[in-house]
Amino acid sequence: MKPHLVVMAAIAAASVVAIASPAKSLGDPWVKAGQAPDQYEIGIDADGFARGGNAKFLRQVRGDGDGWGTLMQQISAADYAGKRVRFTAQVRTRDISKWSGLWMRVDRPSQPGAAFYNSADKPISGTTGWQPRSVTLDVPQDASVVAFGVIGAGKGTVWIDDLKLEVVGKDVPVDSLRMDKNLATRPSL
């Protein structure tokens, strides 16, 4: 066989394998967690990017879709202590049966979840194109950990790309979950 045909055949075969290859794995510092992490897979989707070409995904792959999972990482709060921090990302979804969204949590040594927001009041569901999303929290001076990521509840896939974790000014509002305005004044015992 002629050498140039062998090279062309090898390139063609490699292209087919690349197209059929599963997404790249996603290692440290990113982890999979949540109520039902075994029902989800995480990875890097080189074909599904918004800008960075390195879109991370969380995909429900087994189970009935009753649980939720998250793609997340945790970092030391040392560089962010006493500051307002914003986590931003481009988010895209496919067939999300319940909801998805960005989230962030700040822990103190004696108070996990000292600050928390999970986008439950601004859910993304169904199939959507890339859209900018953000979460902003104040980090207490004595904070120990900042955790952030994307949550997926139910079936479907959520991608995140073009991620930033940055200190912002006090003019940027802090996100907080809205409490039900029609709360009972007395408990039902």
Short mmCIF file of N, CA and C in Angstrom, two decimals:
data_model
loop_
_atom_site.label_atom_id
_atom_site.label_comp_id
_atom_site.label_asym_id
_atom_site.label_seq_id
_atom_site.Cartn_x
_atom_site.Cartn_y
_atom_site.Cartn_z
N MET A 1 0.85 -1.17 0.00
CA MET A 1 0.00 0.00 0.00
C MET A 1 0.89 1.23 0.00
N LYS A 2 0.46 2.30 -0.66
CA LYS A 2 1.25 3.52 -0.75
C LYS A 2 1.26 4.24 0.59
N PRO A 3 2.43 4.80 0.99
CA PRO A 3 2.55 5.45 2.30
C PRO A 3 1.52 6.55 2.54
N HIS A 4 1.23 7.37 1.53
CA HIS A 4 0.28 8.47 1.76
C HIS A 4 -1.14 7.94 2.00
N LEU A 5 -1.48 6.80 1.43
CA LEU A 5 -2.79 6.20 1.68
C LEU A 5 -2.87 5.64 3.10
N VAL A 6 -1.77 5.09 3.57
CA VAL A 6 -1.73 4.57 4.95
C VAL A 6 -1.92 5.71 5.94
N VAL A 7 -1.24 6.84 5.70
CA VAL A 7 -1.37 8.01 6.58
C VAL A 7 -2.80 8.54 6.54
N MET A 8 -3.37 8.65 5.35
CA MET A 8 -4.74 9.15 5.23
C MET A 8 -5.72 8.21 5.93
N ALA A 9 -5.52 6.91 5.79
CA ALA A 9 -6.38 5.94 6.45
C ALA A 9 -6.26 6.06 7.97
N ALA A 10 -5.05 6.25 8.46
CA ALA A 10 -4.82 6.41 9.90
C ALA A 10 -5.51 7.67 10.42
N ILE A 11 -5.40 8.76 9.67
CA ILE A 11 -6.05 10.01 10.08
C ILE A 11 -7.56 9.84 10.09
N ALA A 12 -8.09 9.20 9.07
CA ALA A 12 -9.54 8.97 8.99
C ALA A 12 -10.01 8.11 10.16
N ALA A 13 -9.26 7.05 10.46
CA ALA A 13 -9.61 6.18 11.58
C ALA A 13 -9.56 6.94 12.90
N ALA A 14 -8.53 7.76 13.07
CA ALA A 14 -8.40 8.55 14.29
C ALA A 14 -9.56 9.53 14.43
N SER A 15 -10.01 10.11 13.32
CA SER A 15 -11.13 11.04 13.35
C SER A 15 -12.41 10.33 13.78
N VAL A 16 -12.65 9.15 13.25
CA VAL A 16 -13.83 8.38 13.63
C VAL A 16 -13.78 8.02 15.10
N VAL A 17 -12.62 7.60 15.58
CA VAL A 17 -12.47 7.26 17.00
C VAL A 17 -12.68 8.49 17.86
N ALA A 18 -12.15 9.65 17.44
CA ALA A 18 -12.31 10.88 18.21
C ALA A 18 -13.77 11.28 18.30
N ILE A 19 -14.51 11.12 17.20
CA ILE A 19 -15.93 11.46 17.21
C ILE A 19 -16.70 10.51 18.11
N ALA A 20 -16.35 9.26 18.11
CA ALA A 20 -17.07 8.25 18.89
C ALA A 20 -16.56 8.14 20.32
N SER A 21 -15.45 8.79 20.63
CA SER A 21 -14.86 8.66 21.96
C SER A 21 -15.75 9.30 23.01
N PRO A 22 -15.78 8.72 24.20
CA PRO A 22 -16.53 9.36 25.27
C PRO A 22 -15.84 10.64 25.70
N ALA A 23 -16.56 11.47 26.43
CA ALA A 23 -16.00 12.72 26.92
C ALA A 23 -14.80 12.45 27.81
N LYS A 24 -13.92 13.43 27.88
CA LYS A 24 -12.74 13.30 28.74
C LYS A 24 -13.17 13.29 30.19
N SER A 25 -12.42 12.57 31.01
CA SER A 25 -12.74 12.55 32.43
C SER A 25 -12.35 13.87 33.07
N LEU A 26 -12.94 14.15 34.18
CA LEU A 26 -12.74 15.40 34.89
C LEU A 26 -12.24 15.06 36.28
N GLY A 27 -10.97 15.32 36.55
CA GLY A 27 -10.39 14.97 37.84
C GLY A 27 -10.33 16.14 38.79
N ASP A 28 -9.50 15.99 39.81
CA ASP A 28 -9.32 17.03 40.81
C ASP A 28 -9.02 18.36 40.15
N PRO A 29 -9.53 19.43 40.67
CA PRO A 29 -10.26 19.58 41.92
C PRO A 29 -11.77 19.39 41.80
N TRP A 30 -12.25 19.06 40.62
CA TRP A 30 -13.69 18.86 40.43
C TRP A 30 -14.10 17.49 40.95
N VAL A 31 -15.24 17.45 41.65
CA VAL A 31 -15.77 16.20 42.18
C VAL A 31 -17.28 16.13 41.92
N LYS A 32 -17.78 14.92 42.00
CA LYS A 32 -19.22 14.66 41.87
C LYS A 32 -19.74 14.42 43.27
N ALA A 33 -20.85 15.04 43.62
CA ALA A 33 -21.45 14.89 44.95
C ALA A 33 -22.96 15.03 44.81
N GLY A 34 -23.65 15.15 45.94
CA GLY A 34 -25.09 15.38 45.93
C GLY A 34 -25.86 14.29 46.63
N GLN A 35 -27.17 14.30 46.45
CA GLN A 35 -28.05 13.32 47.07
C GLN A 35 -27.88 11.94 46.43
N ALA A 36 -27.66 11.91 45.12
CA ALA A 36 -27.55 10.64 44.39
C ALA A 36 -26.39 10.70 43.39
N PRO A 37 -25.15 10.91 43.87
CA PRO A 37 -24.03 11.09 42.93
C PRO A 37 -23.79 9.88 42.03
N ASP A 38 -24.17 8.68 42.49
CA ASP A 38 -23.95 7.49 41.67
C ASP A 38 -24.85 7.44 40.44
N GLN A 39 -25.86 8.31 40.39
CA GLN A 39 -26.75 8.36 39.22
C GLN A 39 -26.24 9.32 38.14
N TYR A 40 -25.12 9.99 38.42
CA TYR A 40 -24.61 11.02 37.51
C TYR A 40 -23.18 10.72 37.09
N GLU A 41 -22.80 11.27 35.95
CA GLU A 41 -21.41 11.24 35.53
C GLU A 41 -20.98 12.67 35.25
N ILE A 42 -19.68 12.92 35.39
CA ILE A 42 -19.12 14.24 35.11
C ILE A 42 -17.99 14.08 34.11
N GLY A 43 -17.69 15.14 33.39
CA GLY A 43 -16.60 15.08 32.44
C GLY A 43 -16.42 16.38 31.70
N ILE A 44 -15.58 16.33 30.68
CA ILE A 44 -15.32 17.47 29.81
C ILE A 44 -15.82 17.12 28.43
N ASP A 45 -16.62 17.99 27.86
CA ASP A 45 -17.18 17.79 26.53
C ASP A 45 -16.53 18.78 25.58
N ALA A 46 -15.57 18.33 24.82
CA ALA A 46 -14.82 19.21 23.91
C ALA A 46 -15.69 19.77 22.80
N ASP A 47 -16.82 19.12 22.50
CA ASP A 47 -17.69 19.60 21.43
C ASP A 47 -18.79 20.53 21.94
N GLY A 48 -18.97 20.61 23.24
CA GLY A 48 -20.11 21.36 23.76
C GLY A 48 -19.73 22.63 24.46
N PHE A 49 -18.75 23.35 23.96
CA PHE A 49 -18.28 24.52 24.69
C PHE A 49 -18.94 25.82 24.26
N ALA A 50 -18.96 26.78 25.18
CA ALA A 50 -19.48 28.12 24.89
C ALA A 50 -18.36 29.01 24.39
N ARG A 51 -17.26 29.05 25.14
CA ARG A 51 -16.12 29.88 24.77
C ARG A 51 -14.80 29.18 25.01
N GLY A 52 -14.67 28.54 26.16
CA GLY A 52 -13.38 28.01 26.57
C GLY A 52 -12.94 26.74 25.88
N GLY A 53 -13.85 26.02 25.26
CA GLY A 53 -13.49 24.77 24.62
C GLY A 53 -13.27 23.65 25.60
N ASN A 54 -13.70 23.84 26.81
CA ASN A 54 -13.47 22.88 27.88
C ASN A 54 -14.72 22.76 28.74
N ALA A 55 -15.88 22.67 28.13
CA ALA A 55 -17.13 22.65 28.88
C ALA A 55 -17.20 21.43 29.78
N LYS A 56 -17.55 21.67 31.02
CA LYS A 56 -17.72 20.59 31.99
C LYS A 56 -19.20 20.21 31.99
N PHE A 57 -19.48 18.94 32.25
CA PHE A 57 -20.89 18.54 32.27
C PHE A 57 -21.20 17.65 33.45
N LEU A 58 -22.49 17.65 33.79
CA LEU A 58 -23.09 16.76 34.78
C LEU A 58 -24.26 16.11 34.07
N ARG A 59 -24.25 14.77 33.99
CA ARG A 59 -25.27 14.05 33.21
C ARG A 59 -25.85 12.92 34.05
N GLN A 60 -27.18 12.84 34.10
CA GLN A 60 -27.86 11.75 34.77
C GLN A 60 -27.78 10.54 33.85
N VAL A 61 -27.24 9.42 34.35
CA VAL A 61 -27.02 8.24 33.50
C VAL A 61 -27.71 6.98 34.01
N ARG A 62 -28.19 6.99 35.22
CA ARG A 62 -28.89 5.81 35.74
C ARG A 62 -29.86 6.23 36.83
N GLY A 63 -30.78 5.34 37.11
CA GLY A 63 -31.79 5.64 38.13
C GLY A 63 -33.04 6.25 37.51
N ASP A 64 -33.98 6.57 38.37
CA ASP A 64 -35.28 7.06 37.91
C ASP A 64 -35.36 8.57 37.81
N GLY A 65 -34.30 9.28 38.14
CA GLY A 65 -34.31 10.74 38.03
C GLY A 65 -34.93 11.44 39.21
N ASP A 66 -35.12 10.71 40.32
CA ASP A 66 -35.70 11.34 41.51
C ASP A 66 -34.68 12.11 42.34
N GLY A 67 -33.40 11.87 42.12
CA GLY A 67 -32.37 12.51 42.94
C GLY A 67 -31.76 13.73 42.28
N TRP A 68 -30.68 14.20 42.90
CA TRP A 68 -29.93 15.31 42.32
C TRP A 68 -28.44 15.06 42.54
N GLY A 69 -27.66 15.64 41.66
CA GLY A 69 -26.21 15.55 41.76
C GLY A 69 -25.60 16.91 41.50
N THR A 70 -24.32 17.02 41.80
CA THR A 70 -23.62 18.27 41.56
C THR A 70 -22.20 18.01 41.08
N LEU A 71 -21.74 18.88 40.24
CA LEU A 71 -20.34 18.95 39.82
C LEU A 71 -19.79 20.14 40.57
N MET A 72 -18.78 19.92 41.41
CA MET A 72 -18.35 20.98 42.32
C MET A 72 -16.87 20.92 42.63
N GLN A 73 -16.39 22.01 43.23
CA GLN A 73 -15.07 22.00 43.84
C GLN A 73 -15.10 22.87 45.08
N GLN A 74 -14.13 22.62 45.96
CA GLN A 74 -13.98 23.39 47.19
C GLN A 74 -12.58 23.99 47.21
N ILE A 75 -12.50 25.23 47.68
CA ILE A 75 -11.20 25.88 47.82
C ILE A 75 -11.12 26.55 49.19
N SER A 76 -9.92 26.88 49.59
CA SER A 76 -9.72 27.62 50.83
C SER A 76 -10.33 29.01 50.67
N ALA A 77 -10.93 29.51 51.73
CA ALA A 77 -11.53 30.84 51.71
C ALA A 77 -10.52 31.94 52.02
N ALA A 78 -9.27 31.57 52.30
CA ALA A 78 -8.27 32.54 52.76
C ALA A 78 -8.17 33.78 51.88
N ASP A 79 -8.14 33.63 50.57
CA ASP A 79 -7.99 34.78 49.67
C ASP A 79 -9.28 35.58 49.50
N TYR A 80 -10.39 35.08 50.01
CA TYR A 80 -11.68 35.73 49.82
C TYR A 80 -12.31 36.21 51.12
N ALA A 81 -11.67 35.96 52.25
CA ALA A 81 -12.22 36.31 53.56
C ALA A 81 -12.53 37.80 53.64
N GLY A 82 -13.74 38.12 54.10
CA GLY A 82 -14.16 39.50 54.25
C GLY A 82 -14.54 40.18 52.95
N LYS A 83 -14.67 39.42 51.87
CA LYS A 83 -14.94 40.01 50.55
C LYS A 83 -16.25 39.46 49.98
N ARG A 84 -16.75 40.15 48.98
CA ARG A 84 -17.91 39.69 48.22
C ARG A 84 -17.39 38.96 47.00
N VAL A 85 -17.89 37.74 46.77
CA VAL A 85 -17.37 36.88 45.70
C VAL A 85 -18.51 36.49 44.77
N ARG A 86 -18.20 36.49 43.47
CA ARG A 86 -19.18 36.09 42.46
C ARG A 86 -18.62 34.92 41.64
N PHE A 87 -19.43 33.87 41.51
CA PHE A 87 -19.14 32.74 40.64
C PHE A 87 -20.02 32.90 39.40
N THR A 88 -19.40 32.98 38.23
CA THR A 88 -20.15 33.13 36.98
C THR A 88 -19.79 32.00 36.03
N ALA A 89 -20.73 31.67 35.18
CA ALA A 89 -20.50 30.64 34.16
C ALA A 89 -21.55 30.78 33.07
N GLN A 90 -21.20 30.29 31.90
CA GLN A 90 -22.18 30.08 30.85
C GLN A 90 -22.79 28.70 31.12
N VAL A 91 -24.10 28.60 31.05
CA VAL A 91 -24.81 27.35 31.36
C VAL A 91 -25.69 26.97 30.18
N ARG A 92 -25.68 25.68 29.86
CA ARG A 92 -26.52 25.12 28.80
C ARG A 92 -27.13 23.83 29.32
N THR A 93 -28.35 23.51 28.91
CA THR A 93 -29.01 22.30 29.38
C THR A 93 -29.62 21.52 28.22
N ARG A 94 -29.80 20.22 28.47
CA ARG A 94 -30.53 19.37 27.53
C ARG A 94 -31.41 18.41 28.33
N ASP A 95 -32.70 18.51 28.11
CA ASP A 95 -33.69 17.59 28.69
C ASP A 95 -33.64 17.53 30.22
N ILE A 96 -33.43 18.65 30.87
CA ILE A 96 -33.44 18.67 32.34
C ILE A 96 -34.89 18.51 32.80
N SER A 97 -35.17 17.42 33.51
CA SER A 97 -36.56 17.10 33.87
C SER A 97 -37.05 17.87 35.09
N LYS A 98 -36.15 18.25 35.99
CA LYS A 98 -36.56 19.01 37.17
C LYS A 98 -35.97 20.42 37.08
N TRP A 99 -34.75 20.59 37.55
CA TRP A 99 -34.13 21.91 37.46
C TRP A 99 -32.62 21.79 37.60
N SER A 100 -31.93 22.85 37.20
CA SER A 100 -30.49 22.95 37.37
C SER A 100 -30.13 24.41 37.61
N GLY A 101 -28.91 24.63 38.07
CA GLY A 101 -28.45 26.00 38.28
C GLY A 101 -27.10 26.02 38.97
N LEU A 102 -26.50 27.19 38.98
CA LEU A 102 -25.24 27.37 39.70
C LEU A 102 -25.52 27.47 41.19
N TRP A 103 -24.52 27.16 41.99
CA TRP A 103 -24.65 27.29 43.43
C TRP A 103 -23.29 27.64 44.03
N MET A 104 -23.33 28.18 45.25
CA MET A 104 -22.11 28.46 46.00
C MET A 104 -22.45 28.39 47.49
N ARG A 105 -21.46 27.92 48.27
CA ARG A 105 -21.62 27.81 49.72
C ARG A 105 -20.32 28.26 50.37
N VAL A 106 -20.46 28.97 51.49
CA VAL A 106 -19.30 29.40 52.26
C VAL A 106 -19.43 28.79 53.65
N ASP A 107 -18.38 28.11 54.10
CA ASP A 107 -18.39 27.47 55.41
C ASP A 107 -17.46 28.20 56.37
N ARG A 108 -17.90 28.31 57.61
CA ARG A 108 -17.04 28.73 58.71
C ARG A 108 -16.63 27.45 59.43
N PRO A 109 -15.54 27.48 60.21
CA PRO A 109 -15.14 26.26 60.92
C PRO A 109 -16.26 25.66 61.78
N SER A 110 -17.05 26.51 62.42
CA SER A 110 -18.11 26.00 63.29
C SER A 110 -19.50 26.15 62.68
N GLN A 111 -19.57 26.57 61.41
CA GLN A 111 -20.87 26.80 60.78
C GLN A 111 -20.84 26.47 59.29
N PRO A 112 -21.03 25.20 58.95
CA PRO A 112 -21.15 24.86 57.53
C PRO A 112 -22.37 25.58 56.95
N GLY A 113 -22.23 26.07 55.75
CA GLY A 113 -23.34 26.77 55.12
C GLY A 113 -23.61 28.15 55.72
N ALA A 114 -22.56 28.83 56.17
CA ALA A 114 -22.72 30.18 56.72
C ALA A 114 -23.35 31.11 55.69
N ALA A 115 -23.04 30.90 54.44
CA ALA A 115 -23.68 31.60 53.33
C ALA A 115 -23.94 30.55 52.25
N PHE A 116 -25.13 30.62 51.64
CA PHE A 116 -25.50 29.60 50.67
C PHE A 116 -26.53 30.14 49.69
N TYR A 117 -26.37 29.74 48.43
CA TYR A 117 -27.37 30.04 47.40
C TYR A 117 -27.27 28.96 46.33
N ASN A 118 -28.44 28.42 45.90
CA ASN A 118 -28.40 27.33 44.92
C ASN A 118 -29.25 27.54 43.67
N SER A 119 -29.70 28.74 43.42
CA SER A 119 -30.47 29.07 42.20
C SER A 119 -31.83 28.38 42.12
N ALA A 120 -32.31 27.80 43.21
CA ALA A 120 -33.60 27.12 43.17
C ALA A 120 -34.73 28.08 42.81
N ASP A 121 -34.56 29.36 43.10
CA ASP A 121 -35.58 30.34 42.76
C ASP A 121 -35.42 30.90 41.34
N LYS A 122 -34.35 30.47 40.64
CA LYS A 122 -34.12 30.85 39.24
C LYS A 122 -33.72 29.59 38.46
N PRO A 123 -34.58 28.56 38.48
CA PRO A 123 -34.20 27.27 37.90
C PRO A 123 -34.09 27.30 36.38
N ILE A 124 -33.24 26.43 35.88
CA ILE A 124 -33.14 26.19 34.44
C ILE A 124 -33.65 24.77 34.21
N SER A 125 -34.60 24.61 33.29
CA SER A 125 -35.11 23.26 33.01
C SER A 125 -35.30 23.10 31.51
N GLY A 126 -35.56 21.87 31.11
CA GLY A 126 -35.75 21.60 29.69
C GLY A 126 -34.44 21.67 28.93
N THR A 127 -34.51 22.19 27.71
CA THR A 127 -33.34 22.33 26.84
C THR A 127 -33.15 23.81 26.55
N THR A 128 -31.94 24.30 26.83
CA THR A 128 -31.64 25.72 26.64
C THR A 128 -30.30 25.88 25.95
N GLY A 129 -30.12 27.01 25.31
CA GLY A 129 -28.81 27.37 24.77
C GLY A 129 -27.96 27.97 25.87
N TRP A 130 -26.76 28.37 25.51
CA TRP A 130 -25.85 28.98 26.48
C TRP A 130 -26.45 30.27 27.02
N GLN A 131 -26.39 30.43 28.34
CA GLN A 131 -26.86 31.65 28.98
C GLN A 131 -25.97 31.97 30.17
N PRO A 132 -25.72 33.27 30.41
CA PRO A 132 -24.88 33.63 31.55
C PRO A 132 -25.67 33.49 32.85
N ARG A 133 -25.03 32.95 33.85
CA ARG A 133 -25.61 32.82 35.19
C ARG A 133 -24.54 33.19 36.21
N SER A 134 -24.99 33.59 37.40
CA SER A 134 -24.02 33.94 38.45
C SER A 134 -24.62 33.73 39.83
N VAL A 135 -23.73 33.61 40.81
CA VAL A 135 -24.08 33.53 42.22
C VAL A 135 -23.11 34.44 42.95
N THR A 136 -23.63 35.31 43.82
CA THR A 136 -22.79 36.24 44.58
C THR A 136 -23.08 36.08 46.07
N LEU A 137 -22.02 35.91 46.86
CA LEU A 137 -22.15 35.77 48.31
C LEU A 137 -21.07 36.59 49.01
N ASP A 138 -21.36 36.98 50.26
CA ASP A 138 -20.35 37.58 51.12
C ASP A 138 -19.63 36.45 51.85
N VAL A 139 -18.31 36.55 51.90
CA VAL A 139 -17.49 35.55 52.58
C VAL A 139 -17.09 36.13 53.94
N PRO A 140 -17.55 35.53 55.05
CA PRO A 140 -17.18 36.05 56.36
C PRO A 140 -15.66 36.04 56.57
N GLN A 141 -15.21 36.93 57.43
CA GLN A 141 -13.78 37.06 57.70
C GLN A 141 -13.17 35.74 58.21
N ASP A 142 -13.95 34.98 58.97
CA ASP A 142 -13.43 33.73 59.54
C ASP A 142 -13.82 32.49 58.71
N ALA A 143 -14.21 32.69 57.47
CA ALA A 143 -14.61 31.56 56.61
C ALA A 143 -13.42 30.64 56.35
N SER A 144 -13.72 29.37 56.17
CA SER A 144 -12.66 28.39 55.92
C SER A 144 -12.72 27.80 54.51
N VAL A 145 -13.92 27.66 53.95
CA VAL A 145 -14.08 26.98 52.66
C VAL A 145 -15.09 27.73 51.79
N VAL A 146 -14.79 27.82 50.50
CA VAL A 146 -15.75 28.27 49.49
C VAL A 146 -15.97 27.08 48.56
N ALA A 147 -17.21 26.65 48.42
CA ALA A 147 -17.57 25.55 47.52
C ALA A 147 -18.51 26.11 46.46
N PHE A 148 -18.37 25.62 45.23
CA PHE A 148 -19.21 26.13 44.14
C PHE A 148 -19.32 25.09 43.05
N GLY A 149 -20.36 25.23 42.24
CA GLY A 149 -20.54 24.30 41.14
C GLY A 149 -21.89 24.46 40.48
N VAL A 150 -22.33 23.37 39.86
CA VAL A 150 -23.62 23.34 39.19
C VAL A 150 -24.39 22.13 39.70
N ILE A 151 -25.69 22.31 39.88
CA ILE A 151 -26.55 21.24 40.36
C ILE A 151 -27.45 20.79 39.21
N GLY A 152 -27.75 19.51 39.18
CA GLY A 152 -28.71 18.97 38.23
C GLY A 152 -29.68 18.09 39.00
N ALA A 153 -30.96 18.40 38.93
CA ALA A 153 -31.98 17.60 39.62
C ALA A 153 -32.82 16.89 38.58
N GLY A 154 -32.92 15.58 38.73
CA GLY A 154 -33.69 14.80 37.78
C GLY A 154 -32.83 14.33 36.62
N LYS A 155 -33.49 14.09 35.50
CA LYS A 155 -32.80 13.58 34.31
C LYS A 155 -32.28 14.73 33.47
N GLY A 156 -31.33 14.41 32.57
CA GLY A 156 -30.82 15.40 31.63
C GLY A 156 -29.35 15.70 31.84
N THR A 157 -28.87 16.69 31.08
CA THR A 157 -27.47 17.09 31.11
C THR A 157 -27.38 18.60 31.26
N VAL A 158 -26.45 19.05 32.09
CA VAL A 158 -26.15 20.48 32.21
C VAL A 158 -24.66 20.66 31.97
N TRP A 159 -24.33 21.68 31.17
CA TRP A 159 -22.94 22.02 30.88
C TRP A 159 -22.63 23.38 31.48
N ILE A 160 -21.37 23.58 31.89
CA ILE A 160 -20.89 24.90 32.31
C ILE A 160 -19.57 25.18 31.61
N ASP A 161 -19.37 26.44 31.26
CA ASP A 161 -18.16 26.85 30.57
C ASP A 161 -17.89 28.31 30.89
N ASP A 162 -16.70 28.78 30.56
CA ASP A 162 -16.32 30.18 30.77
C ASP A 162 -16.52 30.57 32.23
N LEU A 163 -15.98 29.76 33.14
CA LEU A 163 -16.16 29.95 34.57
C LEU A 163 -15.22 31.03 35.12
N LYS A 164 -15.75 31.78 36.11
CA LYS A 164 -14.94 32.78 36.81
C LYS A 164 -15.35 32.80 38.28
N LEU A 165 -14.38 32.93 39.16
CA LEU A 165 -14.63 33.18 40.57
C LEU A 165 -13.85 34.44 40.88
N GLU A 166 -14.58 35.51 41.21
CA GLU A 166 -13.92 36.81 41.34
C GLU A 166 -14.48 37.61 42.50
N VAL A 167 -13.63 38.48 43.04
CA VAL A 167 -14.05 39.42 44.06
C VAL A 167 -14.75 40.57 43.35
N VAL A 168 -15.90 40.98 43.89
CA VAL A 168 -16.67 42.08 43.30
C VAL A 168 -16.93 43.14 44.36
N GLY A 169 -17.38 44.29 43.93
CA GLY A 169 -17.67 45.39 44.84
C GLY A 169 -18.97 45.19 45.59
N LYS A 170 -19.15 45.98 46.63
CA LYS A 170 -20.37 45.91 47.44
C LYS A 170 -21.60 46.40 46.68
N ASP A 171 -21.38 46.99 45.49
CA ASP A 171 -22.50 47.43 44.66
C ASP A 171 -23.19 46.25 43.96
N VAL A 172 -22.54 45.10 43.92
CA VAL A 172 -23.13 43.89 43.32
C VAL A 172 -23.98 43.22 44.38
N PRO A 173 -25.28 43.02 44.12
CA PRO A 173 -26.15 42.43 45.14
C PRO A 173 -25.80 40.97 45.46
N VAL A 174 -26.02 40.61 46.72
CA VAL A 174 -25.82 39.24 47.19
C VAL A 174 -27.07 38.44 46.86
N ASP A 175 -26.89 37.20 46.42
CA ASP A 175 -28.02 36.32 46.15
C ASP A 175 -28.49 35.67 47.44
N SER A 176 -29.79 35.56 47.58
CA SER A 176 -30.36 34.84 48.73
C SER A 176 -31.65 34.18 48.27
N LEU A 177 -31.93 33.04 48.85
CA LEU A 177 -33.16 32.33 48.51
C LEU A 177 -34.33 33.06 49.14
N ARG A 178 -35.35 33.29 48.35
CA ARG A 178 -36.54 33.98 48.84
C ARG A 178 -37.35 33.03 49.71
N MET A 179 -37.72 33.52 50.84
CA MET A 179 -38.56 32.72 51.73
C MET A 179 -40.02 32.91 51.32
N ASP A 180 -40.84 31.93 51.60
CA ASP A 180 -42.27 32.01 51.30
C ASP A 180 -42.87 33.18 52.09
N LYS A 181 -43.53 34.08 51.39
CA LYS A 181 -44.11 35.26 52.04
C LYS A 181 -45.36 34.91 52.84
N ASN A 182 -45.95 33.77 52.58
CA ASN A 182 -47.18 33.38 53.26
C ASN A 182 -46.92 32.34 54.34
N LEU A 183 -45.89 32.56 55.13
CA LEU A 183 -45.58 31.61 56.20
C LEU A 183 -46.64 31.68 57.29
N ALA A 184 -46.94 30.54 57.87
CA ALA A 184 -47.87 30.50 58.99
C ALA A 184 -47.25 31.22 60.18
N THR A 185 -48.09 31.85 60.97
CA THR A 185 -47.59 32.55 62.16
C THR A 185 -47.42 31.61 63.34
N ARG A 186 -48.11 30.46 63.27
CA ARG A 186 -48.02 29.48 64.35
C ARG A 186 -47.77 28.10 63.76
N PRO A 187 -47.06 27.26 64.49
CA PRO A 187 -46.80 25.91 63.97
C PRO A 187 -48.06 25.05 63.99
N SER A 188 -48.10 24.09 63.12
CA SER A 188 -49.17 23.10 63.10
C SER A 188 -48.61 21.84 63.75
N LEU A 189 -49.00 21.62 65.00
CA LEU A 189 -48.43 20.51 65.78
C LEU A 189 -49.37 19.36 65.95
#
